[in-house]
Short mmCIF file of C-alpha atoms in Angstrom, two decimals:
data_model
loop_
_atom_site.label_atom_id
_atom_site.label_comp_id
_atom_site.label_asym_id
_atom_site.label_seq_id
_atom_site.Cartn_x
_atom_site.Cartn_y
_atom_site.Cartn_z
CA UNK A 1 1.04 -69.13 -5.48
CA UNK A 2 -0.26 -72.54 -4.82
CA UNK A 3 1.86 -75.30 -3.42
CA UNK A 4 1.31 -79.02 -2.90
CA UNK A 5 3.24 -81.06 -0.47
CA UNK A 6 3.62 -84.78 -0.34
CA UNK A 7 5.48 -85.66 2.85
CA UNK A 8 6.07 -89.30 2.12
CA UNK A 9 8.77 -89.83 -0.60
CA UNK A 10 8.40 -93.67 -0.52
CA UNK A 11 5.88 -96.17 0.91
CA UNK A 12 5.33 -99.78 0.68
CA UNK A 13 2.39 -102.19 1.37
CA UNK A 14 1.53 -105.75 1.22
CA UNK A 15 -0.65 -107.03 -1.45
CA UNK A 16 -4.44 -106.96 -0.30
CA UNK A 17 -3.68 -104.42 2.43
CA UNK A 18 -4.75 -100.83 2.61
CA UNK A 19 -2.37 -97.82 2.29
CA UNK A 20 -2.94 -94.03 2.65
CA UNK A 21 -0.81 -91.38 0.84
CA UNK A 22 -0.79 -87.90 2.27
CA UNK A 23 -1.12 -84.58 0.45
CA UNK A 24 -1.40 -81.01 1.79
CA UNK A 25 -1.73 -77.92 -0.28
CA UNK A 26 -1.81 -74.21 0.13
CA UNK A 27 -4.05 -71.78 -1.72
CA UNK A 28 -6.09 -68.64 -1.26
CA UNK A 29 -8.60 -69.80 -3.79
CA UNK A 30 -12.06 -70.86 -2.56
CA UNK A 31 -12.96 -73.11 -5.57
CA UNK A 32 -10.54 -75.44 -7.11
CA UNK A 33 -9.90 -79.08 -8.16
CA UNK A 34 -7.63 -81.67 -6.59
CA UNK A 35 -6.30 -84.74 -8.38
CA UNK A 36 -4.35 -87.93 -7.76
CA UNK A 37 -2.43 -89.09 -10.76
CA UNK A 38 -0.58 -92.44 -10.95
CA UNK A 39 2.68 -92.82 -13.05
CA UNK A 40 3.61 -96.47 -13.49
CA UNK A 41 7.01 -97.44 -14.85
CA UNK A 42 5.63 -96.97 -18.32
CA UNK A 43 5.60 -93.27 -17.32
CA UNK A 44 2.14 -92.64 -18.59
CA UNK A 45 0.24 -90.26 -16.41
CA UNK A 46 -3.07 -91.71 -15.43
CA UNK A 47 -5.79 -89.88 -13.58
CA UNK A 48 -6.80 -92.02 -10.41
CA UNK A 49 -9.39 -89.68 -8.83
CA UNK A 50 -10.49 -86.05 -8.77
CA UNK A 51 -12.22 -83.92 -6.11
CA UNK A 52 -14.04 -80.61 -6.56
CA UNK A 53 -13.42 -78.33 -3.53
CA UNK A 54 -17.03 -77.18 -3.26
CA UNK A 55 -18.20 -80.88 -2.92
CA UNK A 56 -18.40 -81.99 0.59
CA UNK A 57 -18.57 -85.60 -0.28
CA UNK A 58 -15.33 -87.48 -0.67
CA UNK A 59 -14.65 -88.92 -4.01
CA UNK A 60 -14.42 -92.65 -4.57
CA UNK A 61 -13.36 -94.73 -7.58
CA UNK A 62 -13.54 -98.45 -6.96
CA UNK A 63 -10.63 -99.37 -4.55
CA UNK A 64 -9.47 -95.72 -4.44
CA UNK A 65 -10.98 -93.08 -2.14
CA UNK A 66 -9.93 -89.66 -0.80
CA UNK A 67 -10.30 -88.01 2.55
CA UNK A 68 -10.68 -84.28 1.73
CA UNK A 69 -10.44 -81.86 4.54
CA UNK A 70 -10.87 -78.40 3.11
CA UNK A 71 -10.31 -76.42 6.24
CA UNK A 72 -7.10 -78.34 6.92
CA UNK A 73 -6.10 -78.26 3.20
CA UNK A 74 -5.49 -81.92 3.23
CA UNK A 75 -6.29 -84.43 0.52
CA UNK A 76 -5.12 -87.94 1.22
CA UNK A 77 -5.54 -90.99 -1.11
CA UNK A 78 -6.59 -94.33 0.37
CA UNK A 79 -5.94 -97.47 -1.71
CA UNK A 80 -7.87 -100.57 -0.49
CA UNK A 81 -7.07 -104.16 -1.33
CA UNK A 82 -3.67 -103.10 -2.80
CA UNK A 83 -2.65 -104.87 -5.99
CA UNK A 84 0.75 -105.44 -7.62
CA UNK A 85 -0.37 -103.15 -10.51
CA UNK A 86 -0.76 -100.30 -8.03
CA UNK A 87 3.09 -100.04 -7.88
CA UNK A 88 3.82 -96.57 -9.22
CA UNK A 89 4.64 -92.97 -8.49
CA UNK A 90 1.56 -91.12 -7.14
CA UNK A 91 1.28 -87.44 -7.59
CA UNK A 92 -1.11 -85.07 -5.81
CA UNK A 93 -2.09 -82.12 -8.01
CA UNK A 94 -4.00 -78.87 -7.66
CA UNK A 95 -5.81 -76.90 -10.23
CA UNK A 96 -7.72 -73.60 -9.90
CA UNK A 97 -11.27 -73.44 -11.17
CA UNK A 98 -11.28 -72.94 -14.99
CA UNK A 99 -10.47 -69.38 -15.89
CA UNK A 100 -9.46 -69.07 -19.51
CA UNK A 101 -6.78 -71.48 -19.99
CA UNK A 102 -4.75 -70.80 -16.90
CA UNK A 103 -5.63 -74.05 -15.31
CA UNK A 104 -2.19 -75.30 -14.87
CA UNK A 105 -1.73 -78.23 -12.68
CA UNK A 106 0.63 -77.70 -9.68
CA UNK A 107 2.10 -81.03 -8.70
CA UNK A 108 3.50 -82.41 -5.46
CA UNK A 109 6.84 -84.21 -5.58
CA UNK A 110 5.27 -87.53 -5.66
CA UNK A 111 5.20 -90.71 -3.49
CA UNK A 112 6.79 -93.95 -4.72
CA UNK A 113 4.53 -96.76 -3.76
CA UNK A 114 5.58 -100.26 -3.89
CA UNK A 115 3.11 -103.15 -3.40
CA UNK A 116 4.88 -106.33 -2.34
CA UNK A 117 3.66 -109.80 -3.00
CA UNK B 1 -7.50 -94.53 -30.45
CA UNK B 2 -4.63 -92.51 -29.01
CA UNK B 3 -6.08 -89.45 -27.19
CA UNK B 4 -2.84 -87.39 -26.87
CA UNK B 5 0.10 -88.56 -28.77
CA UNK B 6 3.78 -87.21 -28.85
CA UNK B 7 6.59 -87.91 -31.22
CA UNK B 8 9.29 -88.87 -30.72
CA UNK B 9 9.06 -90.94 -27.42
CA UNK B 10 12.86 -90.98 -27.12
CA UNK B 11 15.24 -88.36 -28.26
CA UNK B 12 19.03 -88.48 -27.76
CA UNK B 13 20.98 -85.52 -29.09
CA UNK B 14 24.14 -83.50 -28.50
CA UNK B 15 24.69 -80.25 -26.77
CA UNK B 16 23.99 -77.24 -29.03
CA UNK B 17 21.62 -78.94 -31.35
CA UNK B 18 18.10 -77.74 -32.11
CA UNK B 19 15.17 -80.31 -31.77
CA UNK B 20 11.50 -80.34 -31.83
CA UNK B 21 8.84 -82.47 -30.07
CA UNK B 22 5.32 -82.76 -31.70
CA UNK B 23 2.11 -83.21 -29.84
CA UNK B 24 -1.39 -84.00 -31.19
CA UNK B 25 -4.66 -84.49 -29.51
CA UNK B 26 -7.86 -86.00 -30.96
CA UNK B 27 -10.13 -85.12 -28.07
CA UNK B 28 -11.52 -81.95 -29.53
CA UNK B 29 -9.99 -80.01 -26.61
CA UNK B 30 -9.16 -76.35 -26.92
CA UNK B 31 -6.34 -76.07 -24.38
CA UNK B 32 -3.01 -77.75 -24.53
CA UNK B 33 -0.02 -77.78 -22.19
CA UNK B 34 3.66 -78.75 -21.94
CA UNK B 35 5.01 -79.98 -18.69
CA UNK B 36 8.71 -80.90 -17.78
CA UNK B 37 9.54 -83.87 -15.46
CA UNK B 38 13.02 -83.66 -14.17
CA UNK B 39 15.31 -86.36 -12.96
CA UNK B 40 13.68 -86.28 -9.49
CA UNK B 41 10.33 -86.79 -11.14
CA UNK B 42 9.08 -83.38 -10.27
CA UNK B 43 6.52 -82.16 -12.83
CA UNK B 44 6.19 -78.49 -13.63
CA UNK B 45 4.07 -76.56 -16.12
CA UNK B 46 6.00 -74.80 -18.99
CA UNK B 47 3.34 -73.42 -21.30
CA UNK B 48 -0.31 -73.60 -22.05
CA UNK B 49 -2.19 -72.57 -25.14
CA UNK B 50 -5.86 -71.99 -25.42
CA UNK B 51 -7.28 -71.80 -29.02
CA UNK B 52 -3.82 -71.27 -30.38
CA UNK B 53 -3.18 -68.40 -27.93
CA UNK B 54 -0.32 -68.50 -25.41
CA UNK B 55 -1.87 -68.36 -21.92
CA UNK B 56 0.75 -69.53 -19.51
CA UNK B 57 4.49 -69.03 -20.01
CA UNK B 58 6.39 -70.05 -16.90
CA UNK B 59 9.95 -69.04 -16.26
CA UNK B 60 11.35 -71.01 -19.19
CA UNK B 61 14.50 -70.12 -21.15
CA UNK B 62 13.89 -68.37 -24.44
CA UNK B 63 15.54 -71.33 -26.13
CA UNK B 64 12.17 -73.06 -25.69
CA UNK B 65 9.51 -71.98 -28.15
CA UNK B 66 6.15 -73.53 -28.33
CA UNK B 67 4.10 -73.34 -31.51
CA UNK B 68 0.40 -74.10 -32.00
CA UNK B 69 -0.61 -74.36 -35.73
CA UNK B 70 -4.12 -75.31 -34.67
CA UNK B 71 -6.10 -76.34 -31.62
CA UNK B 72 -5.15 -80.00 -32.08
CA UNK B 73 -1.40 -79.51 -32.08
CA UNK B 74 1.16 -77.98 -29.79
CA UNK B 75 4.78 -78.48 -30.80
CA UNK B 76 7.82 -77.65 -28.66
CA UNK B 77 11.10 -76.48 -30.34
CA UNK B 78 14.30 -76.24 -28.26
CA UNK B 79 17.21 -74.32 -29.65
CA UNK B 80 20.94 -74.84 -28.56
CA UNK B 81 20.23 -77.73 -26.17
CA UNK B 82 21.95 -77.91 -22.98
CA UNK B 83 22.72 -80.84 -20.63
CA UNK B 84 20.13 -79.53 -18.13
CA UNK B 85 17.47 -79.80 -20.80
CA UNK B 86 17.48 -83.60 -20.22
CA UNK B 87 14.07 -84.55 -18.91
CA UNK B 88 10.72 -86.11 -19.85
CA UNK B 89 8.43 -83.73 -21.55
CA UNK B 90 4.65 -84.26 -21.34
CA UNK B 91 1.98 -82.76 -23.53
CA UNK B 92 -1.44 -82.60 -22.06
CA UNK B 93 -4.85 -81.28 -23.17
CA UNK B 94 -8.11 -80.21 -21.57
CA UNK B 95 -11.32 -78.56 -22.38
CA UNK B 96 -11.58 -74.89 -21.28
CA UNK B 97 -14.38 -74.60 -18.81
CA UNK B 98 -14.90 -78.26 -18.98
CA UNK B 99 -16.85 -79.29 -15.79
CA UNK B 100 -14.25 -81.75 -14.75
CA UNK B 101 -11.23 -79.86 -15.77
CA UNK B 102 -9.41 -83.05 -16.37
CA UNK B 103 -6.14 -82.89 -18.26
CA UNK B 104 -5.22 -85.85 -20.49
CA UNK B 105 -1.48 -86.60 -20.76
CA UNK B 106 0.56 -87.89 -23.62
CA UNK B 107 2.98 -90.79 -23.07
CA UNK B 108 5.95 -88.30 -22.59
CA UNK B 109 9.17 -87.62 -24.69
CA UNK B 110 12.47 -88.60 -22.89
CA UNK B 111 14.99 -86.18 -24.07
CA UNK B 112 18.70 -87.04 -23.36
CA UNK B 113 21.21 -84.29 -24.13
CA UNK B 114 24.88 -85.64 -24.19
#
C-alpha cells in the first residue's frame, strides 16, 4: 500500500519570502503521479502542481515548483515570493498510473502554511 | 460554470437519521469519487465509480451506500447516522486514462451529526 508523509504539520513564512514544504512517499510502483493540492479556508481543493514519475524534469507553475527525487521518494514544494493568498493547508498526494478507475489519491496529513504580512 | 457541484454544502442532522449528499459533474468525466476529510483534515478515499460501476470500496461501514445513476452523478446515502460520521465529504471526478490523471474536486459538504 502507498503512504504519503508530510513531516511539517505547520509552517509560517513572511510575505515575499520563499518556503519549502516537504513530502515523502512509499510505493512499489514504477510509474505514478504526484500532486500538491491547496485547501484555503474556503475548503475548496485546488490543484497546485502535478508531476509524472517518469519525467525527469521538475514541474513548475509560476511561483510554485517541485523538487522531485524519485530514488529518495521525495517530492517537496517550493513557493517563491509568498503571498497572503497562499495561506492554506497544503496536501501532498500520490496516485498510481491510470488502471481502470482505481486511481485513488492517497493524501498526506497536510501542512498548514501561514503567510505573514 | 461549476465543474463539480455538491448539494447540500452544509448538513446538520441528528443521530439515527438517514441523509443523502448529491454530486454532479459537467466535465464529461467517466470516473467519480467520494473522499472523507475528518476533523484533523485527513483526506481518505471512500468509493470510486467508473462508468457507473463500483471500482473502489474502501473499508467503509455498510451504512454508506453510493449510487451512480449515470456517469455525471454520484450520490452518497448514509443510514443511521452516527456522531463519528461528522466530517467534510468531497466528491471528485477524473477521466479514466486521462493523460494528466487530475481529479477535480467539488466544494465539499460539511456534515454535522448531533
